[in-house]
XYZ file of C-alpha atoms in Angstrom:
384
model
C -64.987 -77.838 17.377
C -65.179 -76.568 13.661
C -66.350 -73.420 14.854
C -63.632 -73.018 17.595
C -61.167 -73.334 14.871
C -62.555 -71.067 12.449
C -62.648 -68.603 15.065
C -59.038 -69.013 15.859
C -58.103 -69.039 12.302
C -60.076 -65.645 11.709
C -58.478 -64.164 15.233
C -55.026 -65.188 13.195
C -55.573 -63.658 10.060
C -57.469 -60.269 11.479
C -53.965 -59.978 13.512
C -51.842 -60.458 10.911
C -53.531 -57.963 8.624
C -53.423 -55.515 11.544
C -49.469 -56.258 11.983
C -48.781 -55.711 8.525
C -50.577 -52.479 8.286
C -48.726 -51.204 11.505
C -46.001 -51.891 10.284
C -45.978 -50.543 7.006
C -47.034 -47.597 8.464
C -43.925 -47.613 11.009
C -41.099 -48.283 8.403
C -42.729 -45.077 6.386
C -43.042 -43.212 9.153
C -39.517 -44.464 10.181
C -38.076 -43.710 6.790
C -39.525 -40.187 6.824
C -38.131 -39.413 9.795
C -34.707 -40.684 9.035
C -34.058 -38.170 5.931
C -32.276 -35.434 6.507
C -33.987 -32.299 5.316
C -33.841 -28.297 5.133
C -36.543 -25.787 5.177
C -37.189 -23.349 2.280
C -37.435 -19.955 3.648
C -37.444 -16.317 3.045
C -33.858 -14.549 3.200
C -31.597 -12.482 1.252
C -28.948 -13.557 -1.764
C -25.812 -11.204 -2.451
C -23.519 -11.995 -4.954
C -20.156 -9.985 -4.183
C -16.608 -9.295 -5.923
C -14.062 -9.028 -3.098
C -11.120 -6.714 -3.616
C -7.715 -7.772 -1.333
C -5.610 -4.571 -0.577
C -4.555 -2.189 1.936
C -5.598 1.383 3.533
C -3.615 4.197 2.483
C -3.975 8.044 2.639
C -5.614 9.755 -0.653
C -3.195 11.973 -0.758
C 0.836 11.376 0.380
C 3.993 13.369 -0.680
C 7.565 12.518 -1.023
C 9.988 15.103 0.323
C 13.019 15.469 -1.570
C 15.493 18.269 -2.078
C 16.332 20.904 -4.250
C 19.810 20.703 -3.660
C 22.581 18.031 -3.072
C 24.394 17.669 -0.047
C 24.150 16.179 3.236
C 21.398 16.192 5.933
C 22.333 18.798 8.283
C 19.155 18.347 10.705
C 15.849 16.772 11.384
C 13.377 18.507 13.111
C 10.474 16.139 13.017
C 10.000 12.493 13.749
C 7.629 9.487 12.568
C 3.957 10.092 13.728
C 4.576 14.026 14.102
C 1.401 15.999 12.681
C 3.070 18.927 10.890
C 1.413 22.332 9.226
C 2.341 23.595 6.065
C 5.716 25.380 5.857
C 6.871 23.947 9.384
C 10.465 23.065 8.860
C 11.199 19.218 8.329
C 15.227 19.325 7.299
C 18.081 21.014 6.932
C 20.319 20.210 4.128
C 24.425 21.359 4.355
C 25.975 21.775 1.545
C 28.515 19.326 0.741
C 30.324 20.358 -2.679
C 32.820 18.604 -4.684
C 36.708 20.344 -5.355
C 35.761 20.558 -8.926
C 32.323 22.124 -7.974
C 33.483 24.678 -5.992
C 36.608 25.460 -8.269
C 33.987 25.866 -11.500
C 32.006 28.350 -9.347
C 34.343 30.126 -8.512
C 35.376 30.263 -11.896
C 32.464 31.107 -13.312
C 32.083 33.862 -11.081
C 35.254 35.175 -11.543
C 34.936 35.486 -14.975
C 31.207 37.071 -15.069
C 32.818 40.067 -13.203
C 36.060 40.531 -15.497
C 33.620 40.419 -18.282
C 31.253 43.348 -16.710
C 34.564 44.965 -15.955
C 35.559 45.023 -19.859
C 31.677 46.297 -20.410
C 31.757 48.710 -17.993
C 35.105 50.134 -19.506
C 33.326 50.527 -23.475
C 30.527 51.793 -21.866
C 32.401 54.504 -19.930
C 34.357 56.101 -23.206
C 31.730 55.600 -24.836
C 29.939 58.260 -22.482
C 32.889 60.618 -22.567
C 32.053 60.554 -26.218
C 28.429 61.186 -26.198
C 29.021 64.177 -23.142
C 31.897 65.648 -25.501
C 28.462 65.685 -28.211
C 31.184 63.718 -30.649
C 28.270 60.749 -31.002
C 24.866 61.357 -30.503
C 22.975 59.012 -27.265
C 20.658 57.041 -29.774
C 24.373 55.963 -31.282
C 24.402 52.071 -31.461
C 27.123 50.993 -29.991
C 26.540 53.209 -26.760
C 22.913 51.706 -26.447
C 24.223 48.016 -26.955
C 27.001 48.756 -24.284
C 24.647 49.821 -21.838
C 22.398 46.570 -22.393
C 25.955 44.320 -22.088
C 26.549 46.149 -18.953
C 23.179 45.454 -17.423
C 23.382 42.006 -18.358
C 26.893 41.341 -17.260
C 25.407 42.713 -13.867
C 22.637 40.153 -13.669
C 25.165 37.581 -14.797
C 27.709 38.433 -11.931
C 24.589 38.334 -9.012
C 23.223 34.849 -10.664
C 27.483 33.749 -10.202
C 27.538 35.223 -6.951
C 23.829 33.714 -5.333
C 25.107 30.222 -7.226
C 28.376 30.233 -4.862
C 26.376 31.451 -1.680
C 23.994 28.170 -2.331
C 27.393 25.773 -2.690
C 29.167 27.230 0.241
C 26.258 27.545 2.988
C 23.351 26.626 1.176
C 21.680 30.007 1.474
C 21.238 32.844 -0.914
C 18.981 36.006 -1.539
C 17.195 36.556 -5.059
C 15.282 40.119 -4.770
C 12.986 39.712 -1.619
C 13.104 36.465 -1.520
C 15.347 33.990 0.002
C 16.354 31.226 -0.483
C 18.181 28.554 1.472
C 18.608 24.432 2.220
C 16.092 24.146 5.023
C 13.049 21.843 3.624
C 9.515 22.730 4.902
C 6.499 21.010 4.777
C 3.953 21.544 1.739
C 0.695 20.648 3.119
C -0.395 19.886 6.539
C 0.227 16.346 7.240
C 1.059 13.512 9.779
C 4.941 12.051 8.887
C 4.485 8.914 7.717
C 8.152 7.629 7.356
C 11.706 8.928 7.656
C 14.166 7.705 5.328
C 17.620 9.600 5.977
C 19.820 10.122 8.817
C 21.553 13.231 10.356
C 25.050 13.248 7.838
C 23.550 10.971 5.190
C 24.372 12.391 1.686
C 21.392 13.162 -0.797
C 20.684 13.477 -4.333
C 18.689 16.271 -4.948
C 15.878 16.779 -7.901
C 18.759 18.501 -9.841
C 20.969 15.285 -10.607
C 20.494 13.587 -13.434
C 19.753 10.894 -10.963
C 17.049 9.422 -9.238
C 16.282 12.054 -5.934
C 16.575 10.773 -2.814
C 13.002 10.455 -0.525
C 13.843 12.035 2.736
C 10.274 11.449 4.136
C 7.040 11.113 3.484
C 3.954 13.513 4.595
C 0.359 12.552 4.143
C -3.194 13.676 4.991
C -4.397 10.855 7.323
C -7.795 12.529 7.461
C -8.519 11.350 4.306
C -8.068 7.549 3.921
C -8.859 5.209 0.806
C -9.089 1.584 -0.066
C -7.217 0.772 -2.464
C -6.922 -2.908 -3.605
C -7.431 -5.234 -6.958
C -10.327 -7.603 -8.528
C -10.316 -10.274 -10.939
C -10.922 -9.089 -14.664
C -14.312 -11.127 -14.228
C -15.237 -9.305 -11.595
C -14.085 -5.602 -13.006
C -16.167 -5.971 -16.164
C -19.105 -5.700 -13.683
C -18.017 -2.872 -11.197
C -19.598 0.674 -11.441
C -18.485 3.649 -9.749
C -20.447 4.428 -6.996
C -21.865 1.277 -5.766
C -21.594 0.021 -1.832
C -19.212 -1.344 -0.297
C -17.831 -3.217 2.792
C -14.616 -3.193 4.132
C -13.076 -5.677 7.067
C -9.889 -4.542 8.117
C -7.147 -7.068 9.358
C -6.346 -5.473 12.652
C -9.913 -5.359 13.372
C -12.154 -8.466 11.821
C -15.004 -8.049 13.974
C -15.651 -3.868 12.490
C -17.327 -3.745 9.222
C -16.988 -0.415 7.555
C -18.994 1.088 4.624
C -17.475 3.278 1.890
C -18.118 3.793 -1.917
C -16.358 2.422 -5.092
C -14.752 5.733 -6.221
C -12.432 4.054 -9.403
C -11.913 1.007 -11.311
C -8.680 0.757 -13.361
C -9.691 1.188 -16.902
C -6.182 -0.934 -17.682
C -4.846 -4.184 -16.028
C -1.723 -3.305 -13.691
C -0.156 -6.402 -15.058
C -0.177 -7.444 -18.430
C 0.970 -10.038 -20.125
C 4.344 -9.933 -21.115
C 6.997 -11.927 -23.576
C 10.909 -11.696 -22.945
C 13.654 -13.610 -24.712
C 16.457 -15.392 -23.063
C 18.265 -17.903 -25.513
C 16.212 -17.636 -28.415
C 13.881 -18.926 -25.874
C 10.341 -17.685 -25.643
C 8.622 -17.504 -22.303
C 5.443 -15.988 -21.734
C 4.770 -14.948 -18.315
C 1.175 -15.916 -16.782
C -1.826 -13.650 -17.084
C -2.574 -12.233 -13.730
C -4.901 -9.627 -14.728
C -5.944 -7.803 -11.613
C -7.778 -4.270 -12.203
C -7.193 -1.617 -9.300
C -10.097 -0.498 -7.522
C -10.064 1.925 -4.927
C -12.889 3.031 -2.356
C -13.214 6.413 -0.844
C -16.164 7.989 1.773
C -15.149 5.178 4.431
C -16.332 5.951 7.736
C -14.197 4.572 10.396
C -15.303 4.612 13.970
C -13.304 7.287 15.903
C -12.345 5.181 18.719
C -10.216 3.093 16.174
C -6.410 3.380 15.286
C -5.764 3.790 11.926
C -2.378 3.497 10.283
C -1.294 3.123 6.569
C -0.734 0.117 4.931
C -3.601 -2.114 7.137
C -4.442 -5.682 4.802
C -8.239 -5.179 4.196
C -10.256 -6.855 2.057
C -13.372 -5.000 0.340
C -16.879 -6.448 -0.831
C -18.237 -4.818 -3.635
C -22.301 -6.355 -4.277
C -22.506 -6.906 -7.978
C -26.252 -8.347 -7.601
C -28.497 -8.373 -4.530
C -31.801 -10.594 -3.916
C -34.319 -9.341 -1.200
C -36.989 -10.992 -0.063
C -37.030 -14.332 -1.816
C -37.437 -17.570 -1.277
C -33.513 -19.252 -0.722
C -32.276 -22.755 -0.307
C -28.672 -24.101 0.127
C -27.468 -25.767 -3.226
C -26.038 -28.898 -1.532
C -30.171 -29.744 -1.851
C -30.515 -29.328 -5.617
C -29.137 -32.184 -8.439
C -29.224 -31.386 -11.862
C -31.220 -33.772 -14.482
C -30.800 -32.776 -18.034
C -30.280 -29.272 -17.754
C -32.974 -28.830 -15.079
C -32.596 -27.733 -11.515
C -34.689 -30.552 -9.104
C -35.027 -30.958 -5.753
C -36.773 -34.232 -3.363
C -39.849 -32.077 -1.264
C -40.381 -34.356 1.950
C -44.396 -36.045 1.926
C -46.224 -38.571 2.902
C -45.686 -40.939 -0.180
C -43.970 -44.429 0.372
C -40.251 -43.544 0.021
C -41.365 -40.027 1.941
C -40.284 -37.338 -1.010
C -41.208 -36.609 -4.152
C -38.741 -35.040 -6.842
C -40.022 -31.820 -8.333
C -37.878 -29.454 -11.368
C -37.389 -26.041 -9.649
C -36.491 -22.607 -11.296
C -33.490 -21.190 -9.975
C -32.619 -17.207 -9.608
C -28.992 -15.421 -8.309
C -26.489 -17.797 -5.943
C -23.684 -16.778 -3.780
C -22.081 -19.964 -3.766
C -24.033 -21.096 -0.711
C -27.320 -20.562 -1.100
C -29.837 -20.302 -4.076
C -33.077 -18.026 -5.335
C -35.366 -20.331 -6.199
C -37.709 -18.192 -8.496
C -40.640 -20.832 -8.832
C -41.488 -24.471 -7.759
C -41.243 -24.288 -3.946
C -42.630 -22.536 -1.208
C -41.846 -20.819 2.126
C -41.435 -23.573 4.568
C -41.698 -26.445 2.534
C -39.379 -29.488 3.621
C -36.987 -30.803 1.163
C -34.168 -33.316 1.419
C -30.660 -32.605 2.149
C -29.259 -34.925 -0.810
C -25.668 -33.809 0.622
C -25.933 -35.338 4.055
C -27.708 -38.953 2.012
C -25.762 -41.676 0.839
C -26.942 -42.663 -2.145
C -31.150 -42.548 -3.016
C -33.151 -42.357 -0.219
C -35.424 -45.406 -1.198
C -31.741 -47.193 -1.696
């Protein structure tokens, strides 16, 4: 009987040690399996300043005119790929009363002026033929040079008057008239003025009108602007990519060509009231980007939103984690690497190396597919 009982209390025991045991080992094992974790692996880090702006030619020209008046004609349209000196417009003249009247004037009085001239200088000549004053005498040489220069006077009256009335005129072998021509060859980007719309030409002492504008479209630039943080780093010449609006999916490459040397904004004071308001610092630096290559089968116009990303620092080859895995404890960078101790981690100090934002270098304390928790997806500690 004793020995019936003894077994039955060893049979008890031996089972509960073995229960206890398994299940120990479960819950770890459970645990383990229950924290969330990423793997440490080998990848690339880029840290990038991104430049918002638009595509625009290199090179564009505004087409004004020489003369006032109104537009007469317009021989091209929007889109039109021009050569140099094709005509673009034709300007008419459109003078004032008190325009035409003072060049008239002006002309009238040029020629009475070479008429008194050319009098002095004709009894003068009487005088030198009749030997009475010799041909070096003063007066005869100075009449001579009035003469002449009443002439040119009278022509420069006369070619002034042609211009008013019909906006043609004829200096030597050259002509010149009112019909605008292009000065490079160009696509038309935009046309600002309508057939009998009056102009302001370069002349006035006011601001010329833009009739159109002409631009290479072979040659297109990025240009757009960066924070000052991120222009203190920029040199000329580095890489970059550039995502165009219209097309999100096409990454282009090009090269950083110029970075503003001075903000485009600074910061400004104004008075109104005795009242002092400073305006907010929005110092942007203008960058622009040259040598893109666009595929040919896209459509490129001028003034396409892009954004550019210029790499400041770049990270090949390294060991990378996402930084939603690290905590920081006094200054130190640490991370939980899964194992097979009770809780199923063990916290370990890391050195860190460049971040994106994302993910992290780390430079020593972990290695290529090591397992290590994913403290963002956790609530709380994960012995808690």
């Amino acid at each position: 009987m004793k020995l019936a009982n003894k077994y039955w209390i060893y049979l008890f025991l031996f089972s509960f040690v073995v229960v206890s045991v398994g299940y120990y080992f479960v819950r770890v094992d459970s645990q383990h399996k229950k924290l969330p974790f990423v793997v440490a692996s080998i990848g690339s880090i880029e840290k990038k300043a991104v430049a918002v702006g638009h595509i625009v030619p290199a090179h564009s020209i505004s087409i004004k005119s020489q003369i006032d008046g109104i537009v007469g004609e317009i021989y091209h349209q929007v889109g039109e790929v021009v050569a140099i000196n094709t005509p673009l417009i034709k300007i008419r003249p459109n003078p004032t009363p008190a325009k035409l009247m003072l060049a008239n004037t002006d002309l009238m009085q040029s020629e009475a002026k070479l008429e008194l001239v050319q009098k002095k200088l004709e009894n003068l000549k009487q005088l030198v033929e009749q030997n009475i004053i010799p041909e070096n005498y003063g007066r005869y040489i100075e009449a001579k040079s009035a003469v002449k220069s009443n002439k040119a006077s009278v022509q420069q009256k006369k070619q002034n008057l042609d211009l008013i009335l019909s906006g043609e005129s004829s200096v030597g072998n050259s002509k010149l008239n009112s019909t605008i021509v292009a000065p490079i060859n160009g696509t038309i980007l935009n046309l600002k003025v309508e057939i009998g719309e009056p102009i302001i030409s370069t002349a006035s002492n006011q601001a010329a009108t833009v009739m159109m504008s002409i631009a290479d479209m072979s040659d297109i630039i990025f240009k757009g602007s960066v924070s000052e943080h991120d222009a203190s780093r920029l040199t000329v010449g580095t890489p970059v990519t550039v995502i165009l609006a219209p097309y999100p999916d096409i990454v282009v490459s090009g090269k950083l060509s110029k970075v503003a040397v001075q903000s485009e904004k600074l910061n400004l004071t104004t008075t109104n009231t005795n009242i002092n308001r400073v305006k907010s610092f929005d110092n942007g630096f203008q960058v622009e980007v040259d040598q893109i290559q666009f595929p040919k089968h896209l459509t490129i116009r001028s003034g396409f939103s892009a954004t550019a990303q210029i790499i400041l620092q770049q990270s090949t080859n390294v060991i990378i984690i996402p930084e939603r895995s690290l905590q920081f404890k006094g200054g130190e960078a640490e991370i939980w690497v899964i194992d097979d101790s009770e809780y199923g981690y063990s916290s370990r100090v890391v050195t860190l190396g460049l971040s994106d934002g994302v993910m992290v270098e780390v430079l020593s304390g972990l290695e290529e597919g090591e397992e290590i928790v994913d403290i963002s997806m956790m609530i709380g500690e994960p012995n808690a």
